[in-house]
C-alpha positions as a Python dict, from the first residue, in 0.01 Angstrom:
ca = {
    (1, 'M'): (0, 0, 0),
    (2, 'L'): (142, -239, -262),
    (3, 'V'): (-92, -455, -466),
    (4, 'K'): (61, -784, -574),
    (5, 'G'): (-91, -1065, -777),
    (6, 'D'): (-203, -1388, -608),
    (7, 'F'): (-365, -1557, -909),
    (8, 'N'): (-294, -1600, -1278),
    (9, 'Y'): (-507, -1304, -1382),
    (10, 'K'): (-402, -1336, -1746),
    (11, 'E'): (-543, -1690, -1756),
    (12, 'A'): (-860, -1567, -1586),
    (13, 'L'): (-894, -1287, -1842),
    (14, 'T'): (-847, -1527, -2134),
    (15, 'K'): (-1108, -1766, -1998),
    (16, 'S'): (-1347, -1484, -1913),
    (17, 'L'): (-1354, -1384, -2281),
    (18, 'I'): (-1391, -1747, -2395),
    (19, 'F'): (-1713, -1761, -2192),
    (20, 'L'): (-1855, -1477, -2400),
    (21, 'E'): (-1793, -1687, -2711),
    (22, 'A'): (-2003, -1963, -2554),
    (23, 'Q'): (-2291, -1714, -2536),
    (24, 'R'): (-2290, -1628, -2906),
    (25, 'S'): (-2605, -1670, -3110),
    (26, 'G'): (-2619, -1699, -3488),
    (27, 'K'): (-2367, -1832, -3741),
    (28, 'L'): (-2042, -1900, -3556),
    (29, 'P'): (-1707, -1805, -3712),
    (30, 'S'): (-1439, -2053, -3812),
    (31, 'N'): (-1219, -1942, -3520),
    (32, 'N'): (-1483, -2033, -3259),
    (33, 'R'): (-1300, -2151, -2944),
    (34, 'V'): (-1591, -2338, -2784),
    (35, 'P'): (-1599, -2682, -2951),
    (36, 'W'): (-1940, -2789, -2821),
    (37, 'R'): (-2119, -2479, -2953),
    (38, 'G'): (-2273, -2464, -3300),
    (39, 'D'): (-2485, -2234, -3513),
    (40, 'S'): (-2818, -2139, -3358),
    (41, 'A'): (-3125, -1918, -3407),
    (42, 'L'): (-3036, -1840, -3769),
    (43, 'D'): (-3396, -1742, -3845),
    (44, 'D'): (-3429, -1489, -3563),
    (45, 'G'): (-3635, -1192, -3681),
    (46, 'K'): (-3808, -1386, -3957),
    (47, 'L'): (-4146, -1323, -3795),
    (48, 'V'): (-4103, -948, -3856),
    (49, 'N'): (-3904, -976, -4181),
    (50, 'V'): (-3580, -849, -4025),
    (51, 'D'): (-3250, -1035, -3996),
    (52, 'L'): (-3188, -1058, -3621),
    (53, 'A'): (-2946, -1350, -3625),
    (54, 'G'): (-2643, -1299, -3402),
    (55, 'G'): (-2589, -1125, -3072),
    (56, 'Y'): (-2566, -1290, -2732),
    (57, 'Y'): (-2773, -1509, -2505),
    (58, 'D'): (-2727, -1327, -2177),
    (59, 'A'): (-2735, -1615, -1929),
    (60, 'G'): (-2827, -1983, -1907),
    (61, 'D'): (-3134, -1965, -2128),
    (62, 'N'): (-3186, -1899, -2498),
    (63, 'V'): (-3354, -1556, -2501),
    (64, 'K'): (-3173, -1251, -2640),
    (65, 'Y'): (-3244, -948, -2421),
    (66, 'G'): (-3141, -609, -2557),
    (67, 'L'): (-3064, -428, -2231),
    (68, 'P'): (-2817, -674, -2073),
    (69, 'M'): (-2657, -728, -2414),
    (70, 'A'): (-2605, -355, -2457),
    (71, 'F'): (-2465, -321, -2104),
    (72, 'T'): (-2229, -611, -2172),
    (73, 'V'): (-2094, -442, -2485),
    (74, 'T'): (-2074, -98, -2322),
    (75, 'T'): (-1864, -225, -2032),
    (76, 'L'): (-1642, -433, -2261),
    (77, 'A'): (-1581, -127, -2477),
    (78, 'W'): (-1507, 89, -2173),
    (79, 'G'): (-1251, -163, -2054),
    (80, 'A'): (-1097, -195, -2401),
    (81, 'I'): (-1058, 183, -2424),
    (82, 'F'): (-932, 251, -2073),
    (83, 'Y'): (-708, -55, -2048),
    (84, 'K'): (-599, -93, -2410),
    (85, 'P'): (-227, -134, -2323),
    (86, 'E'): (-315, -389, -2054),
    (87, 'F'): (-528, -596, -2296),
    (88, 'E'): (-247, -574, -2552),
    (89, 'A'): (10, -693, -2298),
    (90, 'A'): (-212, -992, -2216),
    (91, 'N'): (-253, -1070, -2590),
    (92, 'E'): (-630, -1032, -2551),
    (93, 'L'): (-701, -706, -2735),
    (94, 'G'): (-809, -888, -3050),
    (95, 'N'): (-1040, -1118, -2854),
    (96, 'V'): (-1207, -834, -2665),
    (97, 'H'): (-1254, -649, -2996),
    (98, 'D'): (-1417, -962, -3141),
    (99, 'A'): (-1646, -986, -2838),
    (100, 'I'): (-1750, -623, -2878),
    (101, 'R'): (-1808, -651, -3252),
    (102, 'W'): (-2024, -961, -3209),
    (103, 'G'): (-2260, -736, -3016),
    (104, 'T'): (-2236, -423, -3231),
    (105, 'D'): (-2298, -612, -3555),
    (106, 'Y'): (-2621, -729, -3396),
    (107, 'F'): (-2718, -380, -3276),
    (108, 'L'): (-2680, -249, -3630),
    (109, 'K'): (-2932, -511, -3740),
    (110, 'A'): (-3163, -444, -3446),
    (111, 'S'): (-3170, -70, -3524),
    (112, 'S'): (-3189, -100, -3903),
    (113, 'R'): (-3554, 7, -3932),
    (114, 'H'): (-3633, 377, -3905),
    (115, 'K'): (-3737, 477, -3551),
    (116, 'R'): (-3747, 115, -3435),
    (117, 'L'): (-3522, -85, -3210),
    (118, 'Y'): (-3571, -458, -3170),
    (119, 'V'): (-3499, -534, -2806),
    (120, 'E'): (-3587, -899, -2742),
    (121, 'V'): (-3591, -1223, -2938),
    (122, 'G'): (-3744, -1537, -2791),
    (123, 'D'): (-4036, -1605, -2561),
    (124, 'P'): (-3908, -1617, -2200),
    (125, 'E'): (-4204, -1815, -2069),
    (126, 'D'): (-4187, -2068, -2350),
    (127, 'D'): (-3810, -2091, -2321),
    (128, 'H'): (-3820, -2154, -1948),
    (129, 'H'): (-4044, -2456, -2004),
    (130, 'C'): (-3785, -2634, -2215),
    (131, 'W'): (-3428, -2731, -2120),
    (132, 'A'): (-3263, -2743, -2460),
    (133, 'P'): (-2933, -2616, -2600),
    (134, 'P'): (-2968, -2327, -2846),
    (135, 'E'): (-2866, -2545, -3140),
    (136, 'N'): (-3169, -2770, -3080),
    (137, 'M'): (-3434, -2533, -2948),
    (138, 'K'): (-3785, -2549, -3090),
    (139, 'T'): (-3934, -2272, -2878),
    (140, 'K'): (-4098, -1960, -3019),
    (141, 'R'): (-3868, -1681, -3138),
    (142, 'S'): (-4108, -1395, -3089),
    (143, 'V'): (-3974, -1040, -3126),
    (144, 'K'): (-4027, -727, -2918),
    (145, 'M'): (-3946, -375, -3029),
    (146, 'I'): (-3961, -17, -2906),
    (147, 'T'): (-4077, 283, -3108),
    (148, 'S'): (-4193, 637, -3034),
    (149, 'D'): (-4533, 484, -2955),
    (150, 'I'): (-4391, 190, -2758),
    (151, 'P'): (-4118, 367, -2560),
    (152, 'G'): (-3814, 215, -2396),
    (153, 'T'): (-3578, 501, -2324),
    (154, 'E'): (-3340, 302, -2103),
    (155, 'I'): (-3283, 31, -2364),
    (156, 'A'): (-3242, 286, -2644),
    (157, 'A'): (-2996, 490, -2438),
    (158, 'E'): (-2789, 186, -2336),
    (159, 'T'): (-2778, 57, -2694),
    (160, 'A'): (-2667, 402, -2809),
    (161, 'A'): (-2399, 400, -2539),
    (162, 'A'): (-2278, 58, -2652),
    (163, 'M'): (-2242, 168, -3014),
    (164, 'A'): (-2089, 506, -2929),
    (165, 'A'): (-1830, 354, -2694),
    (166, 'S'): (-1754, 81, -2946),
    (167, 'S'): (-1700, 340, -3218),
    (168, 'I'): (-1407, 470, -3012),
    (169, 'V'): (-1269, 116, -2987),
    (170, 'F'): (-1277, 59, -3364),
    (171, 'R'): (-1183, 408, -3484),
    (172, 'P'): (-804, 344, -3505),
    (173, 'K'): (-835, 40, -3735),
    (174, 'D'): (-1176, 67, -3906),
    (175, 'R'): (-1292, 427, -3932),
    (176, 'K'): (-1579, 342, -4167),
    (177, 'Y'): (-1728, 91, -3923),
    (178, 'A'): (-1668, 326, -3629),
    (179, 'R'): (-1847, 608, -3811),
    (180, 'R'): (-2139, 378, -3887),
    (181, 'L'): (-2173, 288, -3520),
    (182, 'L'): (-2155, 649, -3409),
    (183, 'N'): (-2414, 765, -3663),
    (184, 'R'): (-2653, 490, -3555),
    (185, 'A'): (-2593, 575, -3189),
    (186, 'K'): (-2689, 936, -3257),
    (187, 'L'): (-3025, 822, -3393),
    (188, 'L'): (-3095, 642, -3064),
    (189, 'H'): (-2932, 888, -2828),
    (190, 'F'): (-3126, 1064, -2555),
    (191, 'E'): (-2957, 1382, -2437),
    (192, 'G'): (-2854, 1406, -2073),
    (193, 'Q'): (-2692, 1665, -1855),
    (194, 'K'): (-2315, 1679, -1893),
    (195, 'N'): (-2187, 1774, -1550),
    (196, 'L'): (-1856, 1612, -1469),
    (197, 'E'): (-1850, 1750, -1114),
    (198, 'T'): (-2183, 1579, -1047),
    (199, 'F'): (-2044, 1253, -1185),
    (200, 'K'): (-1738, 1285, -960),
    (201, 'S'): (-1961, 1343, -658),
    (202, 'H'): (-2174, 1039, -742),
    (203, 'A'): (-1864, 823, -794),
    (204, 'E'): (-1714, 917, -460),
    (205, 'S'): (-2046, 874, -277),
    (206, 'F'): (-2061, 520, -415),
    (207, 'I'): (-1701, 449, -315),
    (208, 'C'): (-1765, 576, 39),
    (209, 'S'): (-2073, 353, 67),
    (210, 'V'): (-1874, 43, -31),
    (211, 'L'): (-1540, 69, 152),
    (212, 'P'): (-1576, -119, 484),
    (213, 'D'): (-1352, 129, 670),
    (214, 'S'): (-1547, 432, 547),
    (215, 'P'): (-1769, 615, 800),
    (216, 'Y'): (-2044, 610, 535),
    (217, 'H'): (-2024, 236, 470),
    (218, 'Q'): (-2365, 95, 368),
    (219, 'I'): (-2307, -203, 139),
    (220, 'K'): (-2326, -541, 311),
    (221, 'L'): (-2022, -766, 310),
    (222, 'S'): (-2020, -1138, 381),
    (223, 'P'): (-1806, -1267, 671),
    (224, 'G'): (-1542, -1339, 406),
    (225, 'G'): (-1549, -978, 288),
    (226, 'F'): (-1747, -1024, -33),
    (227, 'I'): (-1994, -763, -153),
    (228, 'H'): (-2351, -888, -122),
    (229, 'L'): (-2655, -701, -251),
    (230, 'R'): (-2889, -988, -329),
    (231, 'D'): (-2911, -1358, -403),
    (232, 'G'): (-2907, -1411, -778),
    (233, 'A'): (-2610, -1314, -997),
    (234, 'N'): (-2463, -1133, -697),
    (235, 'T'): (-2112, -1158, -842),
    (236, 'Q'): (-2209, -887, -1092),
    (237, 'Y'): (-2190, -633, -809),
    (238, 'A'): (-1844, -753, -711),
    (239, 'T'): (-1705, -751, -1065),
    (240, 'G'): (-1875, -417, -1131),
    (241, 'T'): (-1729, -262, -817),
    (242, 'S'): (-1387, -407, -897),
    (243, 'F'): (-1391, -257, -1246),
    (244, 'L'): (-1510, 84, -1126),
    (245, 'F'): (-1257, 87, -843),
    (246, 'T'): (-965, -2, -1072),
    (247, 'V'): (-1061, 272, -1319),
    (248, 'Y'): (-1114, 533, -1047),
    (249, 'S'): (-794, 426, -874),
    (250, 'D'): (-597, 493, -1192),
    (251, 'L'): (-765, 831, -1236),
    (252, 'L'): (-683, 928, -877),
    (253, 'A'): (-321, 820, -921),
    (254, 'K'): (-291, 1014, -1247),
    (255, 'H'): (-406, 1336, -1081),
    (256, 'N'): (-247, 1267, -740),
    (257, 'Q'): (-586, 1275, -566),
    (258, 'K'): (-757, 1085, -285),
    (259, 'V'): (-1118, 1002, -203),
    (260, 'T'): (-1256, 1181, 103),
    (261, 'C'): (-1521, 1003, 310),
    (262, 'G'): (-1605, 1222, 608),
    (263, 'D'): (-1295, 1247, 825),
    (264, 'K'): (-1108, 976, 631),
    (265, 'Q'): (-916, 978, 307),
    (266, 'F'): (-843, 680, 86),
    (267, 'S'): (-561, 655, -165),
    (268, 'S'): (-570, 511, -515),
    (269, 'S'): (-383, 202, -395),
    (270, 'H'): (-646, 147, -124),
    (271, 'L'): (-918, 133, -389),
    (272, 'L'): (-713, -99, -607),
    (273, 'A'): (-651, -331, -311),
    (274, 'F'): (-1026, -353, -245),
    (275, 'A'): (-1094, -427, -613),
    (276, 'K'): (-830, -700, -607),
    (277, 'K'): (-980, -851, -291),
    (278, 'Q'): (-1319, -888, -461),
    (279, 'M'): (-1169, -1051, -771),
    (280, 'D'): (-947, -1275, -558),
    (281, 'Y'): (-1254, -1392, -367),
    (282, 'I'): (-1415, -1497, -696),
    (283, 'L'): (-1099, -1673, -811),
    (284, 'G'): (-1055, -1875, -491),
    (285, 'N'): (-951, -1668, -189),
    (286, 'N'): (-1272, -1722, 9),
    (287, 'P'): (-1401, -1924, 307),
    (288, 'E'): (-1510, -2211, 79),
    (289, 'G'): (-1160, -2226, -68),
    (290, 'R'): (-1293, -2262, -421),
    (291, 'S'): (-1310, -2075, -748),
    (292, 'Y'): (-1638, -1936, -879),
    (293, 'M'): (-1505, -1923, -1236),
    (294, 'V'): (-1571, -2242, -1431),
    (295, 'G'): (-1251, -2413, -1544),
    (296, 'F'): (-1023, -2193, -1336),
    (297, 'G'): (-839, -2251, -1011),
    (298, 'K'): (-920, -2483, -724),
    (299, 'N'): (-1245, -2683, -714),
    (300, 'P'): (-1434, -2470, -969),
    (301, 'P'): (-1808, -2520, -1021),
    (302, 'T'): (-1916, -2808, -1245),
    (303, 'Q'): (-2294, -2764, -1260),
    (304, 'A'): (-2346, -2422, -1416),
    (305, 'H'): (-2715, -2346, -1470),
    (306, 'H'): (-2678, -2337, -1847),
    (307, 'R'): (-2866, -2524, -2117),
    (308, 'G'): (-2585, -2559, -2368),
    (309, 'A'): (-2325, -2671, -2114),
    (310, 'S'): (-2550, -2923, -1939),
    (311, 'V'): (-2675, -3115, -2245),
    (312, 'S'): (-2446, -3352, -2434),
    (313, 'I'): (-2413, -3278, -2806),
    (314, 'L'): (-2714, -3446, -2963),
    (315, 'K'): (-2685, -3685, -3254),
    (316, 'K'): (-2797, -3571, -3597),
    (317, 'G'): (-3175, -3596, -3615),
    (318, 'E'): (-3213, -3632, -3237),
    (319, 'E'): (-3470, -3390, -3100),
    (320, 'V'): (-3541, -3248, -2757),
    (321, 'V'): (-3871, -3343, -2595),
    (322, 'C'): (-3945, -3042, -2375),
    (323, 'A'): (-4168, -3239, -2137),
    (324, 'L'): (-3878, -3472, -2059),
    (325, 'S'): (-3590, -3228, -2084),
    (326, 'F'): (-3576, -3126, -1719),
    (327, 'T'): (-3565, -3487, -1603),
    (328, 'Q'): (-3310, -3580, -1869),
    (329, 'W'): (-3062, -3301, -1804),
    (330, 'F'): (-3161, -3023, -1563),
    (331, 'Q'): (-3225, -3246, -1260),
    (332, 'K'): (-2920, -3470, -1305),
    (333, 'D'): (-2685, -3430, -1011),
    (334, 'E'): (-2377, -3470, -1229),
    (335, 'P'): (-2111, -3237, -1371),
    (336, 'N'): (-2204, -3071, -1698),
    (337, 'P'): (-2078, -3268, -2000),
    (338, 'N'): (-1953, -2944, -2159),
    (339, 'E'): (-1724, -2711, -1965),
    (340, 'L'): (-1851, -2352, -1969),
    (341, 'T'): (-1494, -2223, -1954),
    (342, 'G'): (-1451, -1884, -1790),
    (343, 'A'): (-1808, -1834, -1674),
    (344, 'I'): (-1828, -1651, -1342),
    (345, 'L'): (-2136, -1791, -1171),
    (346, 'G'): (-2386, -1615, -945),
    (347, 'G'): (-2176, -1702, -642),
    (348, 'P'): (-2229, -1768, -271),
    (349, 'D'): (-2491, -1631, -34),
    (350, 'I'): (-2446, -1363, 233),
    (351, 'N'): (-2284, -1627, 460),
    (352, 'D'): (-2025, -1732, 198),
    (353, 'K'): (-2208, -2062, 135),
    (354, 'F'): (-2226, -2205, -216),
    (355, 'N'): (-2432, -2489, -355),
    (356, 'D'): (-2293, -2626, -682),
    (357, 'K'): (-2626, -2753, -811),
    (358, 'R'): (-2770, -2672, -1152),
    (359, 'W'): (-3116, -2609, -1006),
    (360, 'D'): (-2985, -2347, -761),
    (361, 'S'): (-2984, -2078, -1030),
    (362, 'P'): (-2919, -1778, -800),
    (363, 'K'): (-2580, -1933, -724),
    (364, 'T'): (-2492, -2122, -1043),
    (365, 'E'): (-2628, -1921, -1336),
    (366, 'P'): (-2372, -1719, -1536),
    (367, 'C'): (-2438, -1386, -1708),
    (368, 'T'): (-2248, -1205, -1983),
    (369, 'Y'): (-2236, -881, -1785),
    (370, 'I'): (-2069, -1046, -1485),
    (371, 'N'): (-1781, -1134, -1715),
    (372, 'S'): (-1779, -812, -1917),
    (373, 'L'): (-1729, -615, -1595),
    (374, 'A'): (-1458, -856, -1482),
    (375, 'A'): (-1260, -823, -1806),
    (376, 'G'): (-1130, -471, -1744),
    (377, 'A'): (-1045, -544, -1381),
    (378, 'L'): (-862, -864, -1477),
    (379, 'A'): (-667, -683, -1749),
    (380, 'K'): (-552, -430, -1490),
    (381, 'L'): (-459, -696, -1235),
    (382, 'A'): (-275, -900, -1499),
    (383, 'S'): (-59, -597, -1574),
    (384, 'L'): (62, -580, -1214),
    (385, 'G'): (252, -907, -1245),
}
C-alpha cells in the first residue's frame, strides 16, 4: 500500500508551529512571527515572589495550565527526536526547537523552588468572565502549586517527562542546558515500571481498537471516517492517533513486523495510510469539503474561539470593560480580525457537521496539544513528497 501526499504538508507543518507562537505568554522575542501578538502577563508569579513569566496559554483563554503545557512540550520533543531528519528537510527543526524551549524555560522557573512545582497561573473563573486579549487582561493572576503536602503526581510526572525528553533534543547543541533540564526532571520524576513488552502490548491493543477493519474495533468513526471520542477538542484524538500511528508504522517497518489483531494482520503502510487519512480529513478531505486548520486550504475557519484573535489590537490607553467584552467581540458573527494561523480547531461533530461560530467552543476552540501532536505526523507526511 503506497502512501502519497494530497496536501502541502510542509505548509501545514510551518503554520502549525506558527500557531504555537500565538500562544506564547511573557516577553516575546524579536523574531516573533505573529504580528498582532505582544508582551503579556509579565508579572506572573509576583503574588508568590517567583518569576513565572513565559510559557503557553493552552487554548482560547488566558490561563496557563501546567499539565497541558507539559504534554504539549513532551509531544513536541518526541516528534523532534523521532523525526529530526524530517523536520530538518522541512526547514522547521529550528522552529520546533524554539517551541520546545519556550516551554522548558518556563518549567525551569516553575520548578525553581525546592520541592515545589507551580502548576497554574490565572484564575479560570475570573478569566472566563472577561473576553480580553492577553496583552490587555486585568483578571487575577493567582498561582497554584503542588508540594509533598499538596500532591499532584500526574502533573509532576508529565513536567519531568517534558524536561527529560527535551534534554535529548538539546543535548547535541547545548549540553549545559540539556543537563540542567535532565537534573531538574530527576527531582520531579516518579519511578514507574520499565517493561517494554507491556508497552508493546498496550500499543497494539490501542491500534486494534482504532483500525476500522480490525475485529477488535471500538473507537467510533464519523460517516466521513474521522475519529470521534467526544465533542470538545475532538481533533486532539485524531492528531494524537496520527502521530502514534506514524511512529509505530516506522518502528514496524524498521523491524519488518506487523500488528496482529485477532485473525488479521496489518502492515506498517496500513497504519501510515490510516494516519494520513485522519490528517487529510483535518486539512480538507472531509464531507464538509473544508479545512479545520486556520489559514490553510479550502474554506478554513474564520471564527476561532480565541480571545487574542477575535479582538482588534486596542489603541494605547484603551482598556477592556469585562461587562461589555462579550457583546463587543465574543458575540459578533464576523471573522476574527486577527488570523490565528495554523490553529487546528476542535472540529466537527460525530456526523461531520461543523459550525464556524466563536461561541461554539467545542468545535472552534484551538489547543496547543492538538497542534503539538500534529507536528510530528505532518513532518513525516511532508517527507513522503
